[in-house]
PDB file of N, CA and C in Angstrom:
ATOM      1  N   UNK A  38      28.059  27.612  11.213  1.00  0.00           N
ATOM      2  CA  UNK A  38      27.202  27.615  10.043  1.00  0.00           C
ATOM      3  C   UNK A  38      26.095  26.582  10.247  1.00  0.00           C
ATOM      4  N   UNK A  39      24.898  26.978   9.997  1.00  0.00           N
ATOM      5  CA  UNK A  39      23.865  25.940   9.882  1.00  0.00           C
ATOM      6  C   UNK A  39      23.343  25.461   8.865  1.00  0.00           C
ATOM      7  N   UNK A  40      22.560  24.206   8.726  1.00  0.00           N
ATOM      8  CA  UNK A  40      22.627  23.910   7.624  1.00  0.00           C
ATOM      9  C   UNK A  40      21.078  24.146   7.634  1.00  0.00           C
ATOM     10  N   UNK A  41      20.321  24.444   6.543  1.00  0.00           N
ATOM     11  CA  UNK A  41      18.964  24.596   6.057  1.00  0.00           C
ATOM     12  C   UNK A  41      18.539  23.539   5.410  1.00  0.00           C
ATOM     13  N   UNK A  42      17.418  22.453   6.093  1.00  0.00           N
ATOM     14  CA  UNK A  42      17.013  21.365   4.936  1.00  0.00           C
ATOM     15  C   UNK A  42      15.869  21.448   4.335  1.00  0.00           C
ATOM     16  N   UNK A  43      15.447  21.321   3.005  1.00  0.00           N
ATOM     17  CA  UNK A  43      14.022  21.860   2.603  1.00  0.00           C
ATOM     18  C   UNK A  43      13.888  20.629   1.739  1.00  0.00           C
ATOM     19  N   UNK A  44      12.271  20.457   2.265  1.00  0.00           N
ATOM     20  CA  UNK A  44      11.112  19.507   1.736  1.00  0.00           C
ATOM     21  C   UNK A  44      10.765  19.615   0.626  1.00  0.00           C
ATOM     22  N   UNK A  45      10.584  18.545   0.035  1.00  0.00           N
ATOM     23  CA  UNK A  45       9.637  19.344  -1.657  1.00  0.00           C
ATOM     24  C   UNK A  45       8.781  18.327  -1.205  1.00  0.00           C
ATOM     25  N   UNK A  46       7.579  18.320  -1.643  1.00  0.00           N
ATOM     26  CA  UNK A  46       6.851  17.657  -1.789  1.00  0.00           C
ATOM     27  C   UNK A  46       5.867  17.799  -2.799  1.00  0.00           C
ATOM     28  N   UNK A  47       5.641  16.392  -3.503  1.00  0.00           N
ATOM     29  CA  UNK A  47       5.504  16.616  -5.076  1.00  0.00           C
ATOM     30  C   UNK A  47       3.842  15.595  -4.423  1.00  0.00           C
ATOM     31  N   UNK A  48       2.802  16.528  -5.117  1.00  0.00           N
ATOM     32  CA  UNK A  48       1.483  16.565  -5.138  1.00  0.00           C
ATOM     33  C   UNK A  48       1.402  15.409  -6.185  1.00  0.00           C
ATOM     34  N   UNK A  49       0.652  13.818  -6.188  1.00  0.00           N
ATOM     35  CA  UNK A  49       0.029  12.756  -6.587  1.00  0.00           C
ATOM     36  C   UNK A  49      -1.804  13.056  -6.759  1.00  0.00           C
ATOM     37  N   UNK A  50      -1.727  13.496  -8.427  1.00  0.00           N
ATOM     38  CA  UNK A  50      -3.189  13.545  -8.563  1.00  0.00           C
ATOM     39  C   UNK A  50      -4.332  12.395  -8.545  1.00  0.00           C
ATOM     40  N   UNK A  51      -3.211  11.510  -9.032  1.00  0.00           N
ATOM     41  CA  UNK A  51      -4.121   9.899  -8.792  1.00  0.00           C
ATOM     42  C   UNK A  51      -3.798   9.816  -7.282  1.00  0.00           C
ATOM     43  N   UNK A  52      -4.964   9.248  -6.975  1.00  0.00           N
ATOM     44  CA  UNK A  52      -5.187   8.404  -5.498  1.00  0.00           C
ATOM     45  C   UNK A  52      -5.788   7.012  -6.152  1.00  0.00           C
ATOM     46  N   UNK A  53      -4.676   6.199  -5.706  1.00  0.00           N
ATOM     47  CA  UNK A  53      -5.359   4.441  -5.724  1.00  0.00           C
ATOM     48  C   UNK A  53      -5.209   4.002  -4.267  1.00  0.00           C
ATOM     49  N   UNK A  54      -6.365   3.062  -3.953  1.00  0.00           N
ATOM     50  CA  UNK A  54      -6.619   2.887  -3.397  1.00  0.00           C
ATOM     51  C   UNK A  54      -6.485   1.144  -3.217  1.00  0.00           C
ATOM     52  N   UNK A  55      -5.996   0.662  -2.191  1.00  0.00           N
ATOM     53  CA  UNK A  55      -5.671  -1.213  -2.148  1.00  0.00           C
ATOM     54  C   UNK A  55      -6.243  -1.473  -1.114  1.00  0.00           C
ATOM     55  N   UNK A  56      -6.575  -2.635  -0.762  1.00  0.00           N
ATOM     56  CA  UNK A  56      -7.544  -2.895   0.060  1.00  0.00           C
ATOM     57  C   UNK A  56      -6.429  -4.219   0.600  1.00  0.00           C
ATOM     58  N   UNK A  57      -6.003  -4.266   2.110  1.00  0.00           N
ATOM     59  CA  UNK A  57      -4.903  -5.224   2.005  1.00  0.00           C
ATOM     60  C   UNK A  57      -5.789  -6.264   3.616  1.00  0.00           C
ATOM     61  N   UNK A  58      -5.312  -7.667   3.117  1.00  0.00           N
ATOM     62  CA  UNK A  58      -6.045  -8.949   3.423  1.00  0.00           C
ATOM     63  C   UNK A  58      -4.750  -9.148   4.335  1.00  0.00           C
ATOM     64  N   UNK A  59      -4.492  -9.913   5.857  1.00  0.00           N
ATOM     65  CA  UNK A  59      -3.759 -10.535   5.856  1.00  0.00           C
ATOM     66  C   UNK A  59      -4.122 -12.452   5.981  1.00  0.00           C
ATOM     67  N   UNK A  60      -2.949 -13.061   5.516  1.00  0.00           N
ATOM     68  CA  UNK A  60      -3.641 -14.479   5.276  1.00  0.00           C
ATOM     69  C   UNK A  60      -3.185 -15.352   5.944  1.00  0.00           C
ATOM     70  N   UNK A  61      -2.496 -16.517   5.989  1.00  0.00           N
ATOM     71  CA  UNK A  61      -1.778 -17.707   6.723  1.00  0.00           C
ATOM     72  C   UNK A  61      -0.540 -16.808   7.494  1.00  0.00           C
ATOM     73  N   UNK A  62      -0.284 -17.712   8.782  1.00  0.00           N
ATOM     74  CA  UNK A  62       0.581 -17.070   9.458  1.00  0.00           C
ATOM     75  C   UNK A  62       1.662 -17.864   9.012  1.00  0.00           C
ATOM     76  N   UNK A  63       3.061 -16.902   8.953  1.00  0.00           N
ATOM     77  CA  UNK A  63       4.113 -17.144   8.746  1.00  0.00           C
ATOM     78  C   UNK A  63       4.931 -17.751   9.612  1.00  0.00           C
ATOM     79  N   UNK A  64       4.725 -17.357  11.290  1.00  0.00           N
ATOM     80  CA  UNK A  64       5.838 -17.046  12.202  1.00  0.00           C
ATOM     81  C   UNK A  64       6.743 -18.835  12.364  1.00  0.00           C
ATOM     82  N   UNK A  65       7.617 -19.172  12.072  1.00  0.00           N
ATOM     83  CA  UNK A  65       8.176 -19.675  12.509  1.00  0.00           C
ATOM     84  C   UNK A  65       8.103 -19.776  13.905  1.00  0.00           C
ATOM     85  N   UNK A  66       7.958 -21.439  14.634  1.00  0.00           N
ATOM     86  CA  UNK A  66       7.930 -21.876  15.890  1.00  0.00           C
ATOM     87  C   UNK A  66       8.965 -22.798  15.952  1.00  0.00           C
ATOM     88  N   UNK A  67      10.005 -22.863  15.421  1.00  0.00           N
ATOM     89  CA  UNK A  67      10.963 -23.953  15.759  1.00  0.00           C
ATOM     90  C   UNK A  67      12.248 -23.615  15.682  1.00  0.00           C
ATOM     91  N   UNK A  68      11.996 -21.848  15.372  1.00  0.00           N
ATOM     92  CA  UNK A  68      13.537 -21.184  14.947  1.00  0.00           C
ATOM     93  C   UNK A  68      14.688 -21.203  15.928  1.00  0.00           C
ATOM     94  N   UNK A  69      14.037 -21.509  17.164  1.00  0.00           N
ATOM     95  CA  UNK A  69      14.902 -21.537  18.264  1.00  0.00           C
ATOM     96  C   UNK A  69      15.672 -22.703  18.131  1.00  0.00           C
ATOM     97  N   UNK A  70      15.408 -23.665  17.581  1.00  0.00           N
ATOM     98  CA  UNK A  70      16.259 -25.599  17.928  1.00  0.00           C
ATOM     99  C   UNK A  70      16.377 -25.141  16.543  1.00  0.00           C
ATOM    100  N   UNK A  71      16.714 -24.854  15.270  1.00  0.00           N
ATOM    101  CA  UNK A  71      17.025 -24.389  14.399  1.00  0.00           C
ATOM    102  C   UNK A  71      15.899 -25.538  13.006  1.00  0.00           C
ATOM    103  N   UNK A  72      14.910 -25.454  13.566  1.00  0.00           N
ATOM    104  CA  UNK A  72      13.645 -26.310  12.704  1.00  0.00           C
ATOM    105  C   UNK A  72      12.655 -24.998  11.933  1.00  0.00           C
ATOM    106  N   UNK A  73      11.944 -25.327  11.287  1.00  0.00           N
ATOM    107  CA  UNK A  73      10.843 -25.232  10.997  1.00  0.00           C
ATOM    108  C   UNK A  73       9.308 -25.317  11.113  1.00  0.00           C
ATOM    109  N   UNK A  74       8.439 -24.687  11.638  1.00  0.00           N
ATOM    110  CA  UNK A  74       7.001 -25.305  11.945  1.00  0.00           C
ATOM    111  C   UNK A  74       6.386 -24.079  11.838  1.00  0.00           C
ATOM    112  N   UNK A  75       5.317 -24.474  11.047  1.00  0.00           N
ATOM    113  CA  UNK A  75       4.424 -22.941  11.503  1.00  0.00           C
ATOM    114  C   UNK A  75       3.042 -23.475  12.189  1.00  0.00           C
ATOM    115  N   UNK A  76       2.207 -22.680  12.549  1.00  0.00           N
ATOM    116  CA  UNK A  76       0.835 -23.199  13.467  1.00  0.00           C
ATOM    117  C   UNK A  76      -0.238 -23.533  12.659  1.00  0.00           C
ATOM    118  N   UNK A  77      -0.776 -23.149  11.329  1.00  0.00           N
ATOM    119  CA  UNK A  77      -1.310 -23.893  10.461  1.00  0.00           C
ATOM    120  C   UNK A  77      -2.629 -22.762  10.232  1.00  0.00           C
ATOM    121  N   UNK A  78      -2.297 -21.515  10.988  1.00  0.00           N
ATOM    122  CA  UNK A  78      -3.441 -20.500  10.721  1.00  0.00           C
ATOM    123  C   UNK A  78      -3.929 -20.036   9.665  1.00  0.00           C
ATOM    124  N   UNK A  79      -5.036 -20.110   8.848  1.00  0.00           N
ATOM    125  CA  UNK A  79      -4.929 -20.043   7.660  1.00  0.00           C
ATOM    126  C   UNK A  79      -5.530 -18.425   7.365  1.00  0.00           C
ATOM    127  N   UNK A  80      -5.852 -17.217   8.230  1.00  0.00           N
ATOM    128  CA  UNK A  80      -6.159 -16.142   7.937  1.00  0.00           C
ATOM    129  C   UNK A  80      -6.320 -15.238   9.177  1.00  0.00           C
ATOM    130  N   UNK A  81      -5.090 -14.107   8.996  1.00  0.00           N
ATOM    131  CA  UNK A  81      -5.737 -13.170  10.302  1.00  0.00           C
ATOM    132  C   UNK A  81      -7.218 -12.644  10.906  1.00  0.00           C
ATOM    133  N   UNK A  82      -7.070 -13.292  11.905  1.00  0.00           N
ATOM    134  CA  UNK A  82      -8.709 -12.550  12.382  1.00  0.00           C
ATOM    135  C   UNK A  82      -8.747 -11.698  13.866  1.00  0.00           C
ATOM    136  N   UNK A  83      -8.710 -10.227  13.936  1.00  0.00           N
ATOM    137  CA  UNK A  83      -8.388  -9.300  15.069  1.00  0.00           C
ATOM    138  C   UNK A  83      -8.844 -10.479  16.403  1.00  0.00           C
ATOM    139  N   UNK A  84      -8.225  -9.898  17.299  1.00  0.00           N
ATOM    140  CA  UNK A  84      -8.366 -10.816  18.900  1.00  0.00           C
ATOM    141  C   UNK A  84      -9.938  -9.844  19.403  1.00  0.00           C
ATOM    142  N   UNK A  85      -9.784  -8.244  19.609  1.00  0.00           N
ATOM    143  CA  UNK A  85     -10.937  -7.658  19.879  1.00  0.00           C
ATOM    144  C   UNK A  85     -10.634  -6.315  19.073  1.00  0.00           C
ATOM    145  N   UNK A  86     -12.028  -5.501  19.138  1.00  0.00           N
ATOM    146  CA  UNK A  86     -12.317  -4.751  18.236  1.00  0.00           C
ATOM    147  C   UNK A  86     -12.880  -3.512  19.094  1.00  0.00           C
ATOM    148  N   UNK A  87     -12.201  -2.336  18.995  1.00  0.00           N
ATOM    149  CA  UNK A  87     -12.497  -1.483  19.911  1.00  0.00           C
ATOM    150  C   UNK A  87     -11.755   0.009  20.110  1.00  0.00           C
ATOM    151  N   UNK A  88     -12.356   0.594  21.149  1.00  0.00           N
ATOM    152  CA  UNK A  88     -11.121   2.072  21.356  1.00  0.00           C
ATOM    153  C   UNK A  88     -10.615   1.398  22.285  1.00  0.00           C
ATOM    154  N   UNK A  89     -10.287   0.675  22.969  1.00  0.00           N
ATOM    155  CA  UNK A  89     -10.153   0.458  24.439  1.00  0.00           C
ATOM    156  C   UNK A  89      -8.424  -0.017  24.367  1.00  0.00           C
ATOM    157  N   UNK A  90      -8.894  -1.322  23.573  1.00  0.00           N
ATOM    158  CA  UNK A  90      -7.417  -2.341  23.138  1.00  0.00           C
ATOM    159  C   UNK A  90      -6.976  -2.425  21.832  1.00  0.00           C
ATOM    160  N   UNK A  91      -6.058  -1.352  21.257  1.00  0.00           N
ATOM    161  CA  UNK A  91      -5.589  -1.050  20.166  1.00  0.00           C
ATOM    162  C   UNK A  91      -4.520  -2.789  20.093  1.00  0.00           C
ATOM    163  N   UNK A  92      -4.129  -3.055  21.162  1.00  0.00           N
ATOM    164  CA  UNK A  92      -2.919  -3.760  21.246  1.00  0.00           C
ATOM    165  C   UNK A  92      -3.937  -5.223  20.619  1.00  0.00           C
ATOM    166  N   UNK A  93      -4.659  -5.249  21.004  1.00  0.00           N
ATOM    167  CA  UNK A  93      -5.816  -6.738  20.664  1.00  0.00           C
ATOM    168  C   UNK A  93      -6.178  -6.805  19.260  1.00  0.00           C
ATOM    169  N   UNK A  94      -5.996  -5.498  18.698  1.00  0.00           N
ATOM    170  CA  UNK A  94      -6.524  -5.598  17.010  1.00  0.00           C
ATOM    171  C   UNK A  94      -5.237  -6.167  16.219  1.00  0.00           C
ATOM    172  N   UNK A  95      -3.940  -5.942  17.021  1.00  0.00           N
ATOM    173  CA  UNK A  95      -2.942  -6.069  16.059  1.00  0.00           C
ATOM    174  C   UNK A  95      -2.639  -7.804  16.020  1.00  0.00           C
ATOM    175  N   UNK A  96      -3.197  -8.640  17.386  1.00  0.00           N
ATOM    176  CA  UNK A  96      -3.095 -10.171  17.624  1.00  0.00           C
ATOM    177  C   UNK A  96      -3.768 -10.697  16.750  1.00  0.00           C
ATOM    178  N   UNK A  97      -3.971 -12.025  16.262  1.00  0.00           N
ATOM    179  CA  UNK A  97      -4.710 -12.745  16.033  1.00  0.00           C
ATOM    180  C   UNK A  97      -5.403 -13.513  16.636  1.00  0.00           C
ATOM    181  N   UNK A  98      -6.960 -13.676  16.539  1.00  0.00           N
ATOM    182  CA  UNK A  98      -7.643 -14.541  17.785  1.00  0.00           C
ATOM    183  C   UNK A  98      -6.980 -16.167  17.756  1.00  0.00           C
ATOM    184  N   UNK A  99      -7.029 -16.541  16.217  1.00  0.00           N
ATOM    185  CA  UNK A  99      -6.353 -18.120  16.504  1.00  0.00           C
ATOM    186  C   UNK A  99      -5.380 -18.684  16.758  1.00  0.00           C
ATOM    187  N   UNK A 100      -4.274 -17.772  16.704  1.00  0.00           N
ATOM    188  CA  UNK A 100      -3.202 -18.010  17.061  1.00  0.00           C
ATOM    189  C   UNK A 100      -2.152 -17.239  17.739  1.00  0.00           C
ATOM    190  N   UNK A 101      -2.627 -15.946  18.136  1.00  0.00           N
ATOM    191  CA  UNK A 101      -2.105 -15.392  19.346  1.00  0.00           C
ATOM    192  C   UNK A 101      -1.195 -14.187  18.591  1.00  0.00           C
ATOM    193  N   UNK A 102      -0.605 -14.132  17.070  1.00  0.00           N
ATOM    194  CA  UNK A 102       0.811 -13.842  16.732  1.00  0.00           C
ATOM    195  C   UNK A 102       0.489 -12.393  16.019  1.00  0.00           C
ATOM    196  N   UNK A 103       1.199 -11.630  16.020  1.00  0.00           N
ATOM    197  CA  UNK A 103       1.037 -10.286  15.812  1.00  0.00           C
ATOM    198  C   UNK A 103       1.300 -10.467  14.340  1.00  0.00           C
ATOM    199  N   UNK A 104      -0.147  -8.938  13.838  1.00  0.00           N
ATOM    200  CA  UNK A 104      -0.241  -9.095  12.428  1.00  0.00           C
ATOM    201  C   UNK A 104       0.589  -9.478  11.666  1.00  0.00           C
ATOM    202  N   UNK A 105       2.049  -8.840  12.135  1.00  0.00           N
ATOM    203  CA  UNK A 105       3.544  -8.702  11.245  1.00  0.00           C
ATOM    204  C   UNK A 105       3.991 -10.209  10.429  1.00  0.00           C
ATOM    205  N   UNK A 106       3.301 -11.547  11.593  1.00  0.00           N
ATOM    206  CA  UNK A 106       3.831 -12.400  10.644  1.00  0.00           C
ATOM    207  C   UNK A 106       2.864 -13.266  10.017  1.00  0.00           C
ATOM    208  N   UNK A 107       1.549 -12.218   9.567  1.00  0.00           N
ATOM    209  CA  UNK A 107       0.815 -12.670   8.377  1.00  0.00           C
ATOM    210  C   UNK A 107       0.862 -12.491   7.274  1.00  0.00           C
ATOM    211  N   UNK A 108       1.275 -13.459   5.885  1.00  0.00           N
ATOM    212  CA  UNK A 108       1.096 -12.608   5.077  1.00  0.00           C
ATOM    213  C   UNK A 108       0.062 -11.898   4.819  1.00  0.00           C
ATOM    214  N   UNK A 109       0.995 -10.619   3.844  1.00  0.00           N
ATOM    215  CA  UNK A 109       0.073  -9.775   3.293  1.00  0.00           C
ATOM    216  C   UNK A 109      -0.464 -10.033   1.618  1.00  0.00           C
ATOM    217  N   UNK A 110      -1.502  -9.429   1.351  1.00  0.00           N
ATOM    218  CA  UNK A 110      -2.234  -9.726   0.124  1.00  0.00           C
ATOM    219  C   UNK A 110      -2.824  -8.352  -0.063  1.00  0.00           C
ATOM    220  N   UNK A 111      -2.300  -8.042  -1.275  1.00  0.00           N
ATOM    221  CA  UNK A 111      -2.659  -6.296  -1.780  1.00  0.00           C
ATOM    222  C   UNK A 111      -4.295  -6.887  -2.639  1.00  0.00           C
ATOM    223  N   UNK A 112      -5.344  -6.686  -2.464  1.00  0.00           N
ATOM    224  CA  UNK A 112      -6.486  -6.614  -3.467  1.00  0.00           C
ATOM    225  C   UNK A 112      -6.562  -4.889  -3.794  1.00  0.00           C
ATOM    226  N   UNK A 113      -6.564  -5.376  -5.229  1.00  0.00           N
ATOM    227  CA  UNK A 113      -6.644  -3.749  -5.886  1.00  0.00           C
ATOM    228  C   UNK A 113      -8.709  -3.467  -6.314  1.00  0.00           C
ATOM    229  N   UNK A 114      -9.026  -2.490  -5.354  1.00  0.00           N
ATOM    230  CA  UNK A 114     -10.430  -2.344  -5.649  1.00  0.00           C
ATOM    231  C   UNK A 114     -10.454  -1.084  -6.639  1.00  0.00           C
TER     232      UNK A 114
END
């Protein structure tokens, strides 16, 4: 017997739209000796900008650390 799985998908007439900032880096640098420190970055800014190096947009130029441990900040436009 097989089983049949079916999708619904329910149509959203509003579209909102957020405009998202990332800000100070989070990443813990001392988690290894079981400390605390972060690098003092105070706002993501891409490493390079391009088709070439997708992998460079996701770094940060000042501090090297991938978007993931910037916070995020939802601005609602």
């Amino acid at each position: 017997m097989t089983k049949k799985l079916v999708v619904i998908k329910r149509e959203c007439s509003k579209r909102s739209w957020s405009r998202i900032r990332y800000r100070e880096c989070m990443k813990n640098h001392a988690a290894n000796i079981g400390g605390y420190a972060v690098d003092g970055c105070r706002e993501f800014s891409a490493a390079a900008r391009g088709q070439e190096r997708v992998e460079a947009e996701l770094a940060c130029a000042a501090c090297g650390c991938h978007r993931n441990f910037h916070r995020v900040e939802v601005v609602d436009s």
